[in-house]
PDB file of C-alpha atoms in Angstrom:
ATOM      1  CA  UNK G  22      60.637  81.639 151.684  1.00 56.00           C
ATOM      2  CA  UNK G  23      58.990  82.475 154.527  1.00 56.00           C
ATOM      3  CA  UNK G  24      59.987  85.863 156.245  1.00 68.00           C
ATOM      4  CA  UNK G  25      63.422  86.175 157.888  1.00 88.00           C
ATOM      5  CA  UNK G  26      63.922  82.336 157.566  1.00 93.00           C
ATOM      6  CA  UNK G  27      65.394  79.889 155.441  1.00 96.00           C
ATOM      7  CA  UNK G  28      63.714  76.229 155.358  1.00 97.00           C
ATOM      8  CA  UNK G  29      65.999  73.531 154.500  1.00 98.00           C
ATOM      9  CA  UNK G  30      65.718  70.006 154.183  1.00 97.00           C
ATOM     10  CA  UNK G  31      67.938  67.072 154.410  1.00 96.00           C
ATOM     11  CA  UNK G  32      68.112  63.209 155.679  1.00 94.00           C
ATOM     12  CA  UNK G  33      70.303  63.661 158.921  1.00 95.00           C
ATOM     13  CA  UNK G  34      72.127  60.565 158.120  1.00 89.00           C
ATOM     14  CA  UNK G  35      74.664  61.327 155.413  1.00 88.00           C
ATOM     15  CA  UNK G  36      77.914  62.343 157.449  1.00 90.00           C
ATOM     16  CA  UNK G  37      79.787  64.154 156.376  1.00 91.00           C
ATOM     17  CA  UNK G  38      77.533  66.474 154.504  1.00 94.00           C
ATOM     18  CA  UNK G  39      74.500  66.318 157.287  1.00 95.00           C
ATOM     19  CA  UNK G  40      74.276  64.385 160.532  1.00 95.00           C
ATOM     20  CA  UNK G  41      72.451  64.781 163.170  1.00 96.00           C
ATOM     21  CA  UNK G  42      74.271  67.076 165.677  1.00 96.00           C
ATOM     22  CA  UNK G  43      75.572  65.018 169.153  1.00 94.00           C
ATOM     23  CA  UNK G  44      74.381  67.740 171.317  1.00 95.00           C
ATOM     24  CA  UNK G  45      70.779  67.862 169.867  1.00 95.00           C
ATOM     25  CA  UNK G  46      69.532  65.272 167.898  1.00 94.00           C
ATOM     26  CA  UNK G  47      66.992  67.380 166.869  1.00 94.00           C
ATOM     27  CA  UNK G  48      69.561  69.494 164.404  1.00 96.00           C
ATOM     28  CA  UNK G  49      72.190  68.679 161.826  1.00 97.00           C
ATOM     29  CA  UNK G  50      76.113  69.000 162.129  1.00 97.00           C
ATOM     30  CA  UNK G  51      78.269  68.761 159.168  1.00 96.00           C
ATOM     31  CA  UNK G  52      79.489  70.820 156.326  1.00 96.00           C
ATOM     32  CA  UNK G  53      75.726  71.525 154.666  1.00 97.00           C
ATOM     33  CA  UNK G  54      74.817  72.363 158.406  1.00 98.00           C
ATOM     34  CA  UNK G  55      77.466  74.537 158.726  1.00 98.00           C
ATOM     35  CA  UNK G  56      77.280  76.054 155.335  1.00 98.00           C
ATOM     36  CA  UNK G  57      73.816  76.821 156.059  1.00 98.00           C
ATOM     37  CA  UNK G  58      74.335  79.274 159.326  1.00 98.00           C
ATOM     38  CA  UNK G  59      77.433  80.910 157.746  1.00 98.00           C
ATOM     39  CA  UNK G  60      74.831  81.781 154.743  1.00 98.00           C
ATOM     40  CA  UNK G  61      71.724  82.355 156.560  1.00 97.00           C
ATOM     41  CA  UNK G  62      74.395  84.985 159.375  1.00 97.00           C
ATOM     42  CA  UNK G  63      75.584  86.877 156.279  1.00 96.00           C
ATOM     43  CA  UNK G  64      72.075  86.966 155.106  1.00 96.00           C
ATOM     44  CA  UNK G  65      70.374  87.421 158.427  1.00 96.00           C
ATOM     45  CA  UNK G  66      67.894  84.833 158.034  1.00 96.00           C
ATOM     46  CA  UNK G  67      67.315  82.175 160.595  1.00 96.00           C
ATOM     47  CA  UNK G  68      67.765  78.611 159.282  1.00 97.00           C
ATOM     48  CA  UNK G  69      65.339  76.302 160.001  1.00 97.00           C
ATOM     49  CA  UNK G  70      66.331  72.468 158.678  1.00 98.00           C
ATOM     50  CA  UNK G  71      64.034  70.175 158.331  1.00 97.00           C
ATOM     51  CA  UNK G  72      64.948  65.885 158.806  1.00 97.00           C
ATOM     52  CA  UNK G  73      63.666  64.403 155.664  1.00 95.00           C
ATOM     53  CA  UNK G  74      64.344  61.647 154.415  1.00 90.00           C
ATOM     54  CA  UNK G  75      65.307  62.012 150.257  1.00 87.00           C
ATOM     55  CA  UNK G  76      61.917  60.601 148.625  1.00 88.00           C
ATOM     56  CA  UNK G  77      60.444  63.330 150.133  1.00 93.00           C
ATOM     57  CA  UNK G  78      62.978  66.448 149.560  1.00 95.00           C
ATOM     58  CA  UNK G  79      62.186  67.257 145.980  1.00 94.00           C
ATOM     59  CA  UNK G  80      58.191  66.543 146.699  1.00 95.00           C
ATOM     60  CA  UNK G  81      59.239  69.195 148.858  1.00 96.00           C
ATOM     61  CA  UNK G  82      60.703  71.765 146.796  1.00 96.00           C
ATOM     62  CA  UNK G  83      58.004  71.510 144.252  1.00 96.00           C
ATOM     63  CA  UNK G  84      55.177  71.891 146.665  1.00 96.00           C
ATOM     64  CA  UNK G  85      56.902  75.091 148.627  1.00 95.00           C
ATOM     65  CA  UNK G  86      57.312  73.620 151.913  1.00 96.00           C
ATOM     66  CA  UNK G  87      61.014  73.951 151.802  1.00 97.00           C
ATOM     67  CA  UNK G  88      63.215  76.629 150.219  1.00 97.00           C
ATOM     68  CA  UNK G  89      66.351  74.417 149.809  1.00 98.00           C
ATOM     69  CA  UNK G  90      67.159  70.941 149.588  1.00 97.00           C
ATOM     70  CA  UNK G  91      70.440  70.364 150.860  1.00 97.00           C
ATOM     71  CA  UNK G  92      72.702  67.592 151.148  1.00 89.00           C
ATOM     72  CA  UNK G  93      71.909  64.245 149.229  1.00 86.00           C
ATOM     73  CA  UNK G  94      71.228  65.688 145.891  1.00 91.00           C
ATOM     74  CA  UNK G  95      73.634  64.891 142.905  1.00 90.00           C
ATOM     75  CA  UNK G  96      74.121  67.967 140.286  1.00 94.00           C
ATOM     76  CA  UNK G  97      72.783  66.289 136.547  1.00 93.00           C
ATOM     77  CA  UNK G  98      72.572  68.413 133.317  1.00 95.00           C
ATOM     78  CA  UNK G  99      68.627  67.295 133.665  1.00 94.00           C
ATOM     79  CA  UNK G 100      67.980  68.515 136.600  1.00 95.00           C
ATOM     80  CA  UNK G 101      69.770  71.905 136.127  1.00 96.00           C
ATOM     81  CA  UNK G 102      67.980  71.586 132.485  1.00 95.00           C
ATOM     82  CA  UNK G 103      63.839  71.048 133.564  1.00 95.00           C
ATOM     83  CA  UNK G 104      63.826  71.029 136.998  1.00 96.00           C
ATOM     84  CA  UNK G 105      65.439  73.349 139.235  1.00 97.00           C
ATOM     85  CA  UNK G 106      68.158  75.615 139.986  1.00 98.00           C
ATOM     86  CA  UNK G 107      71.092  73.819 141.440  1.00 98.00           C
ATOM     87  CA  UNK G 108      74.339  75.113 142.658  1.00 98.00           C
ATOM     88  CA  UNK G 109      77.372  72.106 143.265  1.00 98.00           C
ATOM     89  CA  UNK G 110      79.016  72.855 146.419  1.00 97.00           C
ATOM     90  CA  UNK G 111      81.200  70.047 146.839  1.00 93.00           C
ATOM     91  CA  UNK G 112      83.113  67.549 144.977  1.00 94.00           C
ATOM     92  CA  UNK G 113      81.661  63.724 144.921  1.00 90.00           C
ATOM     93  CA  UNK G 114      82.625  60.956 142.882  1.00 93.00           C
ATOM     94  CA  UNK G 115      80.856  57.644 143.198  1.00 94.00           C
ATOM     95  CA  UNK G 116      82.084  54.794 144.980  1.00 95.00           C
ATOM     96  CA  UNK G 117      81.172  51.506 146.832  1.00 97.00           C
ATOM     97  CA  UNK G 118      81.426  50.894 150.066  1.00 97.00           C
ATOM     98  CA  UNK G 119      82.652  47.141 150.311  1.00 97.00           C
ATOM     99  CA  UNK G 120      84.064  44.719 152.386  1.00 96.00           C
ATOM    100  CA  UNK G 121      87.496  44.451 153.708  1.00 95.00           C
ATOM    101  CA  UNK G 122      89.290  42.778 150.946  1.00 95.00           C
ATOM    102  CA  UNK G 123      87.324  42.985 148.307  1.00 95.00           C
ATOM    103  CA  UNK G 124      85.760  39.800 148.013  1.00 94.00           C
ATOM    104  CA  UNK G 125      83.277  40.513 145.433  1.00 93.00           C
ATOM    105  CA  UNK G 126      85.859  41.918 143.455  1.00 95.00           C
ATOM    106  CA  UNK G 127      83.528  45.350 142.553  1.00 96.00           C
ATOM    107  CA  UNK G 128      85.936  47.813 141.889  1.00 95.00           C
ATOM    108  CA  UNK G 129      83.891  49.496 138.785  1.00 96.00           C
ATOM    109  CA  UNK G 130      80.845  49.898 137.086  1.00 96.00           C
ATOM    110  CA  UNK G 131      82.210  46.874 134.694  1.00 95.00           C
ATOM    111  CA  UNK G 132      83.267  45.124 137.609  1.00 96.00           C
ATOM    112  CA  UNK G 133      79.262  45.009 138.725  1.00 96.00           C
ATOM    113  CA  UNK G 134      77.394  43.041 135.875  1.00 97.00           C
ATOM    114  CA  UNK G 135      75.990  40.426 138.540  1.00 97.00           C
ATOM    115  CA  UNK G 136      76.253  42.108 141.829  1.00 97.00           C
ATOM    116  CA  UNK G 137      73.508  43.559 144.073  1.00 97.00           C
ATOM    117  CA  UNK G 138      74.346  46.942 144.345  1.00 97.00           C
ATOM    118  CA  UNK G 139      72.912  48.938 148.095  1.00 96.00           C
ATOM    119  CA  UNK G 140      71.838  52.273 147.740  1.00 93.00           C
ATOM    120  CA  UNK G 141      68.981  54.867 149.157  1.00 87.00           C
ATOM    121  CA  UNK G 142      65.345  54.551 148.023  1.00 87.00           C
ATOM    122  CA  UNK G 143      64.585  57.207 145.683  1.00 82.00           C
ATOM    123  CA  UNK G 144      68.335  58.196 144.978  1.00 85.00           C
ATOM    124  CA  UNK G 145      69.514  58.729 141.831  1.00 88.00           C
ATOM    125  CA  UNK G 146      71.871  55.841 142.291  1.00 93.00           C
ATOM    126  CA  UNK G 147      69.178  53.477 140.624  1.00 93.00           C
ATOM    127  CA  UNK G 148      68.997  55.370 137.745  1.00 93.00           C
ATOM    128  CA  UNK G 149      72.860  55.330 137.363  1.00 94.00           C
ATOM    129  CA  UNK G 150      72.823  51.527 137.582  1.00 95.00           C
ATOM    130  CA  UNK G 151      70.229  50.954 134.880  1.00 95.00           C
ATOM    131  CA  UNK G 152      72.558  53.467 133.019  1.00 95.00           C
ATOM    132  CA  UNK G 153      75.716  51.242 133.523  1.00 96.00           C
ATOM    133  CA  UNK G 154      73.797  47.799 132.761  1.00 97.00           C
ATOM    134  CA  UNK G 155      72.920  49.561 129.278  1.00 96.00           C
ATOM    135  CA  UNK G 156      76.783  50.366 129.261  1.00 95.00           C
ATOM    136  CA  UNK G 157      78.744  47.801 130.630  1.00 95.00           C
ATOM    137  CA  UNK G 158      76.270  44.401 131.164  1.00 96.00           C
ATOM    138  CA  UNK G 159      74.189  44.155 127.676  1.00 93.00           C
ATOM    139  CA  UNK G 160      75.699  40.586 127.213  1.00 94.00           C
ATOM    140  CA  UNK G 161      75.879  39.921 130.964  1.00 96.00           C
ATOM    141  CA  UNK G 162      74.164  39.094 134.026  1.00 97.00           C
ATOM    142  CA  UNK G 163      72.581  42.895 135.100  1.00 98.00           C
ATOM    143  CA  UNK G 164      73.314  45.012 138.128  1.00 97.00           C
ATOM    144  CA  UNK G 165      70.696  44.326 140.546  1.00 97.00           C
ATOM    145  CA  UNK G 166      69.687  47.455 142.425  1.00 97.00           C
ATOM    146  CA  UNK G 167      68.257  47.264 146.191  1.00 95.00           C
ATOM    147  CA  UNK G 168      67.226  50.141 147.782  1.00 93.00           C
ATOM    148  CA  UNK G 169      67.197  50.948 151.547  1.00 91.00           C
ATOM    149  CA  UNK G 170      65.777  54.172 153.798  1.00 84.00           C
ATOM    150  CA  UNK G 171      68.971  52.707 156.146  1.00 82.00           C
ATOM    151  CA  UNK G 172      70.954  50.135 157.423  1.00 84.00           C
ATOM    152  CA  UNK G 173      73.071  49.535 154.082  1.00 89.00           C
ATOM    153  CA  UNK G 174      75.823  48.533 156.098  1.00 88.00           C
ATOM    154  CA  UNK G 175      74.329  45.754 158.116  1.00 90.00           C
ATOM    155  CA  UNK G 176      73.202  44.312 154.369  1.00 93.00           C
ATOM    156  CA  UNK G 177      76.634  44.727 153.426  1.00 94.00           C
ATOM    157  CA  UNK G 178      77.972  43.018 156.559  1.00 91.00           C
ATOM    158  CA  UNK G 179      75.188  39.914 156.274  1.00 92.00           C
ATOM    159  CA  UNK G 180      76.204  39.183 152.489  1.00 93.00           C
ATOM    160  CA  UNK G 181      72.741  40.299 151.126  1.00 95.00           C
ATOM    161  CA  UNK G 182      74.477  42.685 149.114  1.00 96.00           C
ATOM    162  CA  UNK G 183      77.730  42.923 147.567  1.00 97.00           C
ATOM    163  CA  UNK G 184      78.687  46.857 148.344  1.00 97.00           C
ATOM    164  CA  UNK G 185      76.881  50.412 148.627  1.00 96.00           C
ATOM    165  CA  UNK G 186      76.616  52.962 146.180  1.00 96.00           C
ATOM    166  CA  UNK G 187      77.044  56.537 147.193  1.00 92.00           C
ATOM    167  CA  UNK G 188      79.737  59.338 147.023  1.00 90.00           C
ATOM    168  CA  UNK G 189      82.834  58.677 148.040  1.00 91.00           C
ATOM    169  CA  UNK G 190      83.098  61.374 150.918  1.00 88.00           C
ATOM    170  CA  UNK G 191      80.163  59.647 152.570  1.00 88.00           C
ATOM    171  CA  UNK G 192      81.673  56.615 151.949  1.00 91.00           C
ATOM    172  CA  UNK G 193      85.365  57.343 153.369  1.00 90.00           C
ATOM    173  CA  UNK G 194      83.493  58.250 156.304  1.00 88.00           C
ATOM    174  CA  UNK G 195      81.709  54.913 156.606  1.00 90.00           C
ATOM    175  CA  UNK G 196      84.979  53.464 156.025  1.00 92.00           C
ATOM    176  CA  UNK G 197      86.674  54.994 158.953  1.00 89.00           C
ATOM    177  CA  UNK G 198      83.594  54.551 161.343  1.00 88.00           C
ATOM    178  CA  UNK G 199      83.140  51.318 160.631  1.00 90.00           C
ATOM    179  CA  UNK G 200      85.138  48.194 160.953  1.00 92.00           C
ATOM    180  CA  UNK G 201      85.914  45.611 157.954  1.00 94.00           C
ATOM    181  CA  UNK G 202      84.467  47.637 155.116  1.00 96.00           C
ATOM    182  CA  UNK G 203      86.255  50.384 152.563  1.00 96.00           C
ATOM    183  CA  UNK G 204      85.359  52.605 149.845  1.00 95.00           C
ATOM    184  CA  UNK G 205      86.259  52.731 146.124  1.00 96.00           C
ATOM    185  CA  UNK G 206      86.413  55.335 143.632  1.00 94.00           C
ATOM    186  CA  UNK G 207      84.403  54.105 140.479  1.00 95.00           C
ATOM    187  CA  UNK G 208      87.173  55.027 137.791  1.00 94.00           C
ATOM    188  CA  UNK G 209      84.336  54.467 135.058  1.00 93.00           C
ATOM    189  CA  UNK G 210      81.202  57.322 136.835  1.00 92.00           C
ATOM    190  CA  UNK G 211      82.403  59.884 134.496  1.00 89.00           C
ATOM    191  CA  UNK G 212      80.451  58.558 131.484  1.00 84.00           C
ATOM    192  CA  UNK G 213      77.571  58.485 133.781  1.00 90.00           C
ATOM    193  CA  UNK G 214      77.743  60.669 136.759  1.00 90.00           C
ATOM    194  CA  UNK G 215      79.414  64.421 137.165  1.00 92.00           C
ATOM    195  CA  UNK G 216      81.087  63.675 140.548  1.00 92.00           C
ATOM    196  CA  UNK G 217      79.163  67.428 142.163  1.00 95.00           C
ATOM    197  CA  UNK G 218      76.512  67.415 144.454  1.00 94.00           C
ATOM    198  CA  UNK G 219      74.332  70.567 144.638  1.00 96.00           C
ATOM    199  CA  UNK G 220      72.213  72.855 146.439  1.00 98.00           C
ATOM    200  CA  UNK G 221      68.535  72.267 145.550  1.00 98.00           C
ATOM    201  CA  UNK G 222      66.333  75.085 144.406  1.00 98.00           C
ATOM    202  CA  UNK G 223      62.989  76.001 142.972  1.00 98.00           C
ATOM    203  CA  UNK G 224      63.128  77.498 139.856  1.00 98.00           C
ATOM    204  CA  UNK G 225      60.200  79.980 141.003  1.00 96.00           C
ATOM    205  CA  UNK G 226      62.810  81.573 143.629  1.00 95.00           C
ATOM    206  CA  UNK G 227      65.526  82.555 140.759  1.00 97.00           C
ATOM    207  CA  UNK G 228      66.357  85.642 143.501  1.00 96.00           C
ATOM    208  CA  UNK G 229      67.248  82.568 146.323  1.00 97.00           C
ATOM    209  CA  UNK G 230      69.651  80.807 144.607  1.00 97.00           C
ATOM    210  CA  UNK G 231      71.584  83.606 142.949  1.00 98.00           C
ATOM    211  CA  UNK G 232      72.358  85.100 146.313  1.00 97.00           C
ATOM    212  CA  UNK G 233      73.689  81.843 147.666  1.00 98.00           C
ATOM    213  CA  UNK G 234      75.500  81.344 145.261  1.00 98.00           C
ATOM    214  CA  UNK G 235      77.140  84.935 145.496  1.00 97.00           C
ATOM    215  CA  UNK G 236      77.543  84.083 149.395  1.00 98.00           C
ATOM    216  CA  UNK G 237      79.186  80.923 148.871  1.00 98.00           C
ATOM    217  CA  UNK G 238      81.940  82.699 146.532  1.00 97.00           C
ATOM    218  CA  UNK G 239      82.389  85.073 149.458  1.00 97.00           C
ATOM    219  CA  UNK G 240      82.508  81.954 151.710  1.00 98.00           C
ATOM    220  CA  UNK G 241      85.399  81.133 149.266  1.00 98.00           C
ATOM    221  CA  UNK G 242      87.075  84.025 148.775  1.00 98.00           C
ATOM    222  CA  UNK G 243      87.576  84.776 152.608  1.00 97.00           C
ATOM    223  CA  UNK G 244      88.376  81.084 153.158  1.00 98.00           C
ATOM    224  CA  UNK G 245      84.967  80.145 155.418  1.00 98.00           C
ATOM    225  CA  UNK G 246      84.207  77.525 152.930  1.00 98.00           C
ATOM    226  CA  UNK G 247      87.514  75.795 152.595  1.00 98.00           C
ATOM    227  CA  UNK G 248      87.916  75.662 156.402  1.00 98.00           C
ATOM    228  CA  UNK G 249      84.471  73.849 156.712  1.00 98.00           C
ATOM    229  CA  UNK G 250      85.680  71.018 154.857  1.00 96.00           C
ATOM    230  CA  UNK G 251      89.036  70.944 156.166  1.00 96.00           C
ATOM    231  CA  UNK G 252      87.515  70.367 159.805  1.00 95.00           C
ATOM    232  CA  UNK G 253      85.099  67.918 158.598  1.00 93.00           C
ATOM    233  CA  UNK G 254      88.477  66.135 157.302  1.00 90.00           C
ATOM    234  CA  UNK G 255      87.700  66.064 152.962  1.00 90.00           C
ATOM    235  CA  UNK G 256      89.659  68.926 151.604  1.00 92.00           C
ATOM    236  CA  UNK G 257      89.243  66.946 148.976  1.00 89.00           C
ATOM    237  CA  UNK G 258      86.307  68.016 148.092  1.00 93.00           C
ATOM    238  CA  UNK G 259      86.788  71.739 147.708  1.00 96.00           C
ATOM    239  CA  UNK G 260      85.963  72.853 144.941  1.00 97.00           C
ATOM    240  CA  UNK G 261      87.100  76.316 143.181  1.00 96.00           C
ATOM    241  CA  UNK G 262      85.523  79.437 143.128  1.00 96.00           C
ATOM    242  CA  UNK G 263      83.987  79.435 139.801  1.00 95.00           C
ATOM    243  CA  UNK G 264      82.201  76.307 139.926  1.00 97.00           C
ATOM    244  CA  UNK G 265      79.885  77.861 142.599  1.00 98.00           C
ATOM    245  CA  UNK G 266      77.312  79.073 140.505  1.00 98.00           C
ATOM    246  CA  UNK G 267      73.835  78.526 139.698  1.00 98.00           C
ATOM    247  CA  UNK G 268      73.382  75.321 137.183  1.00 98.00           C
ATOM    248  CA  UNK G 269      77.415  75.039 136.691  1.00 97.00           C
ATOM    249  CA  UNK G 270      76.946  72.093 134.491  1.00 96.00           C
ATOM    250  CA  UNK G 271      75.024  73.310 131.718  1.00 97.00           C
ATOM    251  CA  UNK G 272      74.442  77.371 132.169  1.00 97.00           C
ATOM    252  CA  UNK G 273      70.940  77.587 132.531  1.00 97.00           C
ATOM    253  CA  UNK G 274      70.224  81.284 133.974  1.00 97.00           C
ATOM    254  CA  UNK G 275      68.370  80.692 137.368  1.00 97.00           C
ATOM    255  CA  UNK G 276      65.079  80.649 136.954  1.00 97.00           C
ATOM    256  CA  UNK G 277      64.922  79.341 133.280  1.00 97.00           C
ATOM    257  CA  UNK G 278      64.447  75.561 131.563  1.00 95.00           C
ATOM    258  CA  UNK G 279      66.194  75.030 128.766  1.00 89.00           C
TER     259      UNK G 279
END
């Protein structure tokens, strides 16, 4: 961390959690955005984001040129585990983004074996749909998995895919900018996924991520956080108090691998 500044990085394409802002392209809007200044204020740090597009966030981390990664990252037991210090910060189930009506009929992980499943290059989305052709296809036709940097929805639209994989904030709010499509909870992620995305942290800064995650409980406590969400229109993804805490999912003190 680089004095009196906070370097972030994110893909300014994943509203709501980060887009880029209408007044300056240049800068994100949305609740990681806005969870970000309310942090770096309380902190006095300036925060400095950084437009990246996922491949390259976690290069990122590792390598020191950002303190945070912050806004497509799912929170796994691994991760938490061997990697890095994660905090969740909101709630996100996995869903597809499909068209009006269904006609694919993809309403679960089951309901896949055979499809061609959209999703972001380098996402962990891949890895969850070699996970659910181990589970749910052995004695069918497999998921097949095509990655994009953008433009999932046009694929979705032409019939070169049959829906998009992501969380199912960001994909309520493709469904509500976009005509003829509509997301799906996945009633079957459970076994595969833990529904929390998460802050992104090196496990060299063990300092960093404990005192976000001590702001972000005062962000909670004095209702800052739950008002960010609830003007971003997915109160549904609050989540409580206690689950904002450094490697939730399997305890790993910050700064330690298991």
């Amino acid at each position: 961390m680089s004095q009196g500044s906070l370097v972030i990085a994110g893909s300014f394409d994943n509203p709501p959690v980060i887009y880029a802002s209408a007044a300056n392209a240049t800068q994100p809007d949305g609740i990681a955005a806005d969870l970000a200044a309310e942090i770096g204020e309380r902190l006095g740090l300036d925060v400095e984001w950084r437009n990246t597009p996922f491949p390259g966030q976690l290069p990122g981390i590792d390598s020191g040129a950002f303190d945070i990664v912050w806004g497509q990252a799912t929170q796994t037991e691994e991760r938490e585990a061997e990697l890095y210090d994660m905090i969740p910060f909101y709630a996100a189930p996995l869903s597809v983004l499909v068209e009006e009506g269904n006609p694919s009929g993809v309403t679960s992980f089951a309901t896949m074996c055979g499809a061609t499943i959209g999703g972001s290059v380098g996402s962990i989305f891949e890895r969850y749909v070699q996970l659910a052709n181990e589970q749910f296809c052995a004695d069918k036709t497999p998921i097949e998995y095509q990655g994009y940097t953008k433009g999932e929805e046009v694929a979705l639209h032409s019939g070169a895919i049959d829906a998009v994989i992501d969380t199912f904030p960001v994909n309520s709010d493709a469904a509500t900018r976009l005509d003829g499509v509509e997301a799906i909870k996945l009633p079957d992620a459970g076994a595969i996924d833990s529904g929390l995305a998460g802050i992104v942290f090196s496990k060299t800064e063990p300092g960093l991520s404990t005192t976000v995650a001590q702001v972000l409980q005062q962000l909670h406590e004095d209702g800052t956080y739950q008002q960010i969400f609830e003007d971003e229109g997915v109160s549904t993804a609050i989540l409580d108090a206690d689950q904002l805490m450094v490697n939730y999912l399997t305890g790993t003190p910050a700064g330690e691998k298991q």
